[in-house]
Tab-separated table of C-alpha atoms in Angstrom:
chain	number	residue	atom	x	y	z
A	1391	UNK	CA	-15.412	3.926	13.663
A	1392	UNK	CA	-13.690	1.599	11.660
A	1393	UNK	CA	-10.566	0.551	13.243
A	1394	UNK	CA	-8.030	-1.891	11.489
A	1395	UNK	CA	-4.589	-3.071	13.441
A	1396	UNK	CA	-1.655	-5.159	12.261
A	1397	UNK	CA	0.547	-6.820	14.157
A	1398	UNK	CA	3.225	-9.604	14.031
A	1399	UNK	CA	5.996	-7.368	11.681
A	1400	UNK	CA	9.695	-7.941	12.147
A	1401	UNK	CA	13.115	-9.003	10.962
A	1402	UNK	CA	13.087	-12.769	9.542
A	1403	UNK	CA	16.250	-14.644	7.605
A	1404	UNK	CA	15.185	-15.537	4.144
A	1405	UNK	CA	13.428	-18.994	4.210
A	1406	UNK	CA	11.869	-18.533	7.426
A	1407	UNK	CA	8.268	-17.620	7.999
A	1408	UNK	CA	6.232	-15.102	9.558
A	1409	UNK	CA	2.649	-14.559	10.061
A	1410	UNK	CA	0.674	-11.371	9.978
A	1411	UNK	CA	-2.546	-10.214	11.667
A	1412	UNK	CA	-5.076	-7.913	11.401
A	1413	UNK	CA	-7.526	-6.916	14.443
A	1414	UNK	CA	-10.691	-5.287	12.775
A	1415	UNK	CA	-12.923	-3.332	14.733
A	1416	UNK	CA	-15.807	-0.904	14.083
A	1417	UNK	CA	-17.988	-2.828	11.362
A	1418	UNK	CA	-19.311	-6.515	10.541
A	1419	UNK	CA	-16.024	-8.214	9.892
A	1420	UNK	CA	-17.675	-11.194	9.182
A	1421	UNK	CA	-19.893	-9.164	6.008
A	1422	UNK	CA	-16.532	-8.108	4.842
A	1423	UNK	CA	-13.907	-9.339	2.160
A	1424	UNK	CA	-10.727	-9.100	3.002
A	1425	UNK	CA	-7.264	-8.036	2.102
A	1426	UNK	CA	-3.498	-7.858	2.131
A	1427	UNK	CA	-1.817	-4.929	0.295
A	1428	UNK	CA	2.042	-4.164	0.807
A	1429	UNK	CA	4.650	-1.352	-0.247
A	1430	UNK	CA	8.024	-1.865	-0.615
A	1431	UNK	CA	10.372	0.868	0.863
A	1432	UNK	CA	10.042	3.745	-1.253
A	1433	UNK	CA	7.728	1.957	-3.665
A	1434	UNK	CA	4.247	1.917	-4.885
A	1435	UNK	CA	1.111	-0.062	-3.696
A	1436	UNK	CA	1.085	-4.202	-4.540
A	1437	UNK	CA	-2.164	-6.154	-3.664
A	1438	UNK	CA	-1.150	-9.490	-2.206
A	1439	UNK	CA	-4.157	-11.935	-1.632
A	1440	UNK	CA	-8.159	-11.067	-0.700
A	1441	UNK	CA	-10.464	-13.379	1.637
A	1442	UNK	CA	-13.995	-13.449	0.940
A	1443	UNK	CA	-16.558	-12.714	4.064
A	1444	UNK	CA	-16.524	-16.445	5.182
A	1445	UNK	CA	-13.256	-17.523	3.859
A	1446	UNK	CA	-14.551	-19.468	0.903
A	1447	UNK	CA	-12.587	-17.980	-1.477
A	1448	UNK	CA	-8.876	-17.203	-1.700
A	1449	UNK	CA	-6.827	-15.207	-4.436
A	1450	UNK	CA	-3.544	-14.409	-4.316
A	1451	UNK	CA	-0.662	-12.400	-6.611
A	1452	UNK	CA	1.122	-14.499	-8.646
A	1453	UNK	CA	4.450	-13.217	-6.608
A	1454	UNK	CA	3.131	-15.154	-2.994
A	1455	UNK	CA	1.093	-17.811	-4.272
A	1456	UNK	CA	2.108	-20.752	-3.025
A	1457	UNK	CA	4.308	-19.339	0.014
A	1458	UNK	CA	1.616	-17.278	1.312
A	1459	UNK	CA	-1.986	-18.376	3.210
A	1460	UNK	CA	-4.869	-15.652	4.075
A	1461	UNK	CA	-7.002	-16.828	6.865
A	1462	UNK	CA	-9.398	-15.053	8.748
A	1463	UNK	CA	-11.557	-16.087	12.264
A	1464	UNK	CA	-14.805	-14.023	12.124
A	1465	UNK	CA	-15.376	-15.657	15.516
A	1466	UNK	CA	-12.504	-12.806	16.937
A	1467	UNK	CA	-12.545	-10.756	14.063
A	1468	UNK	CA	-8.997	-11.235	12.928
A	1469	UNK	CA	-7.950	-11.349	9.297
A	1470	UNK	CA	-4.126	-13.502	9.220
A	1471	UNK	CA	-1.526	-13.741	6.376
A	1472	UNK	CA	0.728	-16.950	7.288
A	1473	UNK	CA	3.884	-15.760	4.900
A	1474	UNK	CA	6.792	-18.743	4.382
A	1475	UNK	CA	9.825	-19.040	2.696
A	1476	UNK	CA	10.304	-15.552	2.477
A	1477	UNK	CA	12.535	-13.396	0.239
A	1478	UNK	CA	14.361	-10.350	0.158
A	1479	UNK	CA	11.683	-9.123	-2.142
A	1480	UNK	CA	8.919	-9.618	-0.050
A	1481	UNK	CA	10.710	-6.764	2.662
A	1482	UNK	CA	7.756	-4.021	2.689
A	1483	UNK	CA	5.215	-2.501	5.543
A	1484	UNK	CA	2.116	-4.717	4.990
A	1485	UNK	CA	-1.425	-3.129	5.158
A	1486	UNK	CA	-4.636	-5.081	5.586
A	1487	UNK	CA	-7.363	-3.381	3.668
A	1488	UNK	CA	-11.173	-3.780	4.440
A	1489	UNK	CA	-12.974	-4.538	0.981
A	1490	UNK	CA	-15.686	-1.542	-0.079
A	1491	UNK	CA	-18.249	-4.129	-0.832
A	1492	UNK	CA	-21.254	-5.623	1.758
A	1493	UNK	CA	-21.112	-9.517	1.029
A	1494	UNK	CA	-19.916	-9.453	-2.368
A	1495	UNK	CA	-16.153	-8.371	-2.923
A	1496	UNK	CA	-15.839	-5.662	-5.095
A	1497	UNK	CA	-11.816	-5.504	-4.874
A	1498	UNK	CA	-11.089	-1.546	-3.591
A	1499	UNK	CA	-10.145	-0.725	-0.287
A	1500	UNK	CA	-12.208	1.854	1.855
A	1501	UNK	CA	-10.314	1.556	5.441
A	1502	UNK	CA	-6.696	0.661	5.366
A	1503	UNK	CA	-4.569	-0.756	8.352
A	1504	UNK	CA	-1.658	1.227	9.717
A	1505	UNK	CA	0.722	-1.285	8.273
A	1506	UNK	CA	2.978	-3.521	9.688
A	1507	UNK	CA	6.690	-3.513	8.526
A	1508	UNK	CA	8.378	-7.074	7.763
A	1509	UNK	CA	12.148	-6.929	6.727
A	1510	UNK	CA	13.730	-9.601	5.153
A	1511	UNK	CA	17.460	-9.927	5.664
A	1512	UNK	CA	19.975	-12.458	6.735
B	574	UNK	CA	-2.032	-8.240	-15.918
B	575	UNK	CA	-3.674	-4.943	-16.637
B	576	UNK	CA	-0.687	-2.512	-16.332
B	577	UNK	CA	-1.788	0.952	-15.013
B	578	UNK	CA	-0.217	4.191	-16.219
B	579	UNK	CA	-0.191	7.213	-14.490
B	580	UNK	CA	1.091	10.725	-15.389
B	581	UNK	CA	3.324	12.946	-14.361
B	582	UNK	CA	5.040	11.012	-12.493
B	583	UNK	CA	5.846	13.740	-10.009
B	584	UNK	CA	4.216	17.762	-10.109
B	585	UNK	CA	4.666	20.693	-8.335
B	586	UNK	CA	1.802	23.306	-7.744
B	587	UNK	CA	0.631	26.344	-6.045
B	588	UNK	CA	-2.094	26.204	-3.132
B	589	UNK	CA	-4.877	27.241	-5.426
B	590	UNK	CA	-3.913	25.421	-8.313
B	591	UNK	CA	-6.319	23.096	-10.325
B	592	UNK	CA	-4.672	19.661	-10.553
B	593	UNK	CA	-4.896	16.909	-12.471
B	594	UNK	CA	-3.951	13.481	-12.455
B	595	UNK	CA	-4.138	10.859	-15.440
B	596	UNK	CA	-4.406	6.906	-15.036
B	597	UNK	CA	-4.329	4.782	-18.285
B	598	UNK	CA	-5.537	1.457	-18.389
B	599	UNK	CA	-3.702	-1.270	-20.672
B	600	UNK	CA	-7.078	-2.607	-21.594
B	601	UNK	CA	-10.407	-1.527	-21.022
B	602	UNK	CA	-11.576	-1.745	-17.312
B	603	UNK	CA	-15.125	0.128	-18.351
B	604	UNK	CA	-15.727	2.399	-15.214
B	605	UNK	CA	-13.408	0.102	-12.323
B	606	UNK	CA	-11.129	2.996	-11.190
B	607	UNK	CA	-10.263	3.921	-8.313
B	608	UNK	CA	-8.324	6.867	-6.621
B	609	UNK	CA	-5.979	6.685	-3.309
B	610	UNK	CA	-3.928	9.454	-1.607
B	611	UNK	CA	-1.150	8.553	0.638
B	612	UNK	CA	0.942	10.846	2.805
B	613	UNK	CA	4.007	10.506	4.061
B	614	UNK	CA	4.659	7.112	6.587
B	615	UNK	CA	0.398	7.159	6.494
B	616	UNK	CA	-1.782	4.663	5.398
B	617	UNK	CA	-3.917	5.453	1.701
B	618	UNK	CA	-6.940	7.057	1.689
B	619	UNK	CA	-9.587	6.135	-1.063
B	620	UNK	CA	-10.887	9.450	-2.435
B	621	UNK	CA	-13.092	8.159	-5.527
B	622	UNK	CA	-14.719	4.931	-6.307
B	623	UNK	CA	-15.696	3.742	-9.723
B	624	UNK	CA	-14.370	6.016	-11.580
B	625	UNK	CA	-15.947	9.037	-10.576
B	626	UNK	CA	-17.599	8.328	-7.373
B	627	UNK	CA	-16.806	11.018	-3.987
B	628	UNK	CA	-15.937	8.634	-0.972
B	629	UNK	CA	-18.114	9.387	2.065
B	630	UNK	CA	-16.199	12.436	3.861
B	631	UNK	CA	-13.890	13.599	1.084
B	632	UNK	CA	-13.666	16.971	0.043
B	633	UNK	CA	-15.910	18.179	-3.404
B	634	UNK	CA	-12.395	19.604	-4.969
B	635	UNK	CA	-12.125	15.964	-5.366
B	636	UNK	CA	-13.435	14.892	-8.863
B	637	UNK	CA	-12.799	11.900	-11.126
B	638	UNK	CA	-13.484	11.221	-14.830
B	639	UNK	CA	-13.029	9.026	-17.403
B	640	UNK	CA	-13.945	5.146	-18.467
B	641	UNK	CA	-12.638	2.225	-20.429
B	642	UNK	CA	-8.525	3.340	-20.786
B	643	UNK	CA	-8.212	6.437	-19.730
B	644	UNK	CA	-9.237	8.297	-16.115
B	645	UNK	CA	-8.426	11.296	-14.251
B	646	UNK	CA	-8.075	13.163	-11.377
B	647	UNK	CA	-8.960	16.121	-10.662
B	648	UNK	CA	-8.237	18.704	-7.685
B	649	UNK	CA	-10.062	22.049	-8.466
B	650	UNK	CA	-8.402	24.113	-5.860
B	651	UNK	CA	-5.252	22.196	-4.328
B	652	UNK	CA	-4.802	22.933	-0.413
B	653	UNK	CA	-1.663	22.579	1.822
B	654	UNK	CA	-3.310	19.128	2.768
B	655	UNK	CA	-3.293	17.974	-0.265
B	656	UNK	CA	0.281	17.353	-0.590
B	657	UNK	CA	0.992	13.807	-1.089
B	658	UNK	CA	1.151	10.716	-3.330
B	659	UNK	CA	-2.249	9.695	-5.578
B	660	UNK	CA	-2.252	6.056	-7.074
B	661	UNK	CA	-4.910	5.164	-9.484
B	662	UNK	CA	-6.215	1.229	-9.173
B	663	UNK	CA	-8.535	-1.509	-11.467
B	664	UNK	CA	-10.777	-3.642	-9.747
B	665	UNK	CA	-12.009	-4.823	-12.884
B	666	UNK	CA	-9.476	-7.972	-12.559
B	667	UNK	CA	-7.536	-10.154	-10.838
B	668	UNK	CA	-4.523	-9.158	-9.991
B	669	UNK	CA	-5.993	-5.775	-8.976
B	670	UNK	CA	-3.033	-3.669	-9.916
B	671	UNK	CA	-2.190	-0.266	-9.198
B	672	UNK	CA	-0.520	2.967	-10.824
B	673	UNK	CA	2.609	3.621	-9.856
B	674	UNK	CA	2.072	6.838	-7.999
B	675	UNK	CA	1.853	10.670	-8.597
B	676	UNK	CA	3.676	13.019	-6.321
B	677	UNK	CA	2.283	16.343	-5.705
B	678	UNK	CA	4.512	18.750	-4.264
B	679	UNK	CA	4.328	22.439	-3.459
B	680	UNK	CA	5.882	25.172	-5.935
């Protein structure tokens, strides 16, 4: 069965960094697009960034772009998100998300990720 | 951004109850809906793809309508289970955005 685990959550001061990962089990990672989705306590869903199969292509929110990398290595199955200069804002359990589609990425989420909880706060 | 509506915001209904859920669209996503539940500290669940899809495993109270603006969903006979949060989302464009949650709650 599908199996999706993040790890790598924490408390970080604002302006430091923090990387996520995602251990994906259960399927073809490497078939797979890939993504980031986080909720802010007591908030709804916000998608952050998506990974195609082989890494090729990149998108991101407009709120992380440029302080936030996805990476993946299909080679250990492991989806990353490398966050810096983080904000208050950006305080919210963090899911990865398998993509629904087979190759192409059709950008909704069949198997979600237990989450992993990052707090921002001095 | 395509801004996604959703209403109520918040419900209460009887086990037994049919339910339903609307999701509108700022501009037309043609049939690139989709439906989540989430519970409680739990991950979401997708429920219905494209608009009115069943996601492998789901239960056939589950239904979704609807295309271009507005969408809904639809629980024919709610069951204690089905308390919890439903967010609509477009994958019609980047940034994939979501609705901002319904919460179904028992009466």
């Amino acid at each position: 069965q599908v199996q999706l685990v993040e790890s790598g959550g924490g408390v970080v001061q604002p302006g430091r960094s923090l990387r996520l990962s995602c251990a994906a089990s259960g399927f073809t990672f490497s078939s797979y697009g890939m993504h980031w989705v986080r909720q802010a306590p007591g908030k709804g869903l916000e998608w952050v960034a998506v990974i195609s199969y082989d890494g090729s292509n990149k998108y991101y929110a407009d709120s992380v772009r440029g302080r936030f990398t996805i990476s993946r290595d299909n080679s250990k199955n492991t989806l990353f998100l490398q966050m810096n200069s983080l904000r208050a804002e950006d305080t919210a359990v963090y899911y990865c998300a398998k993509d629904a589609g087979f190759g192409d990425i059709l950008y909704y989420f069949d198997y979600w990720g237990q989450g992993a909880l990052v707090t921002v706060s001095s | 951004d395509i801004q996604m509506t959703q209403s109520p915001s918040s419900l209460s209904a009887f086990v037994g109850d049919r339910v339903t859920i609307t999701c509108r669209a700022g501009r037309s996503i043609s049939s690139y809906l989709n439906w989540y539940q989430q519970k409680p500290g739990k991950a979401p669940k997708l429920l219905i793809y494209a608009a009115s899809s069943l996601q492998s495993g789901v239960p056939s109270r589950f239904s979704g309508s609807g295309s271009g603006t507005d969408f809904t969903l639809t629980i024919s006979s709610l069951q204690p289970e089905d308390f919890a949060t439903y967010y609509c989302q477009q994958s019609y464009t980047t940034p994939w955005t979501f609705g901002q949650g319904t919460k179904v709650e028992i009466k």
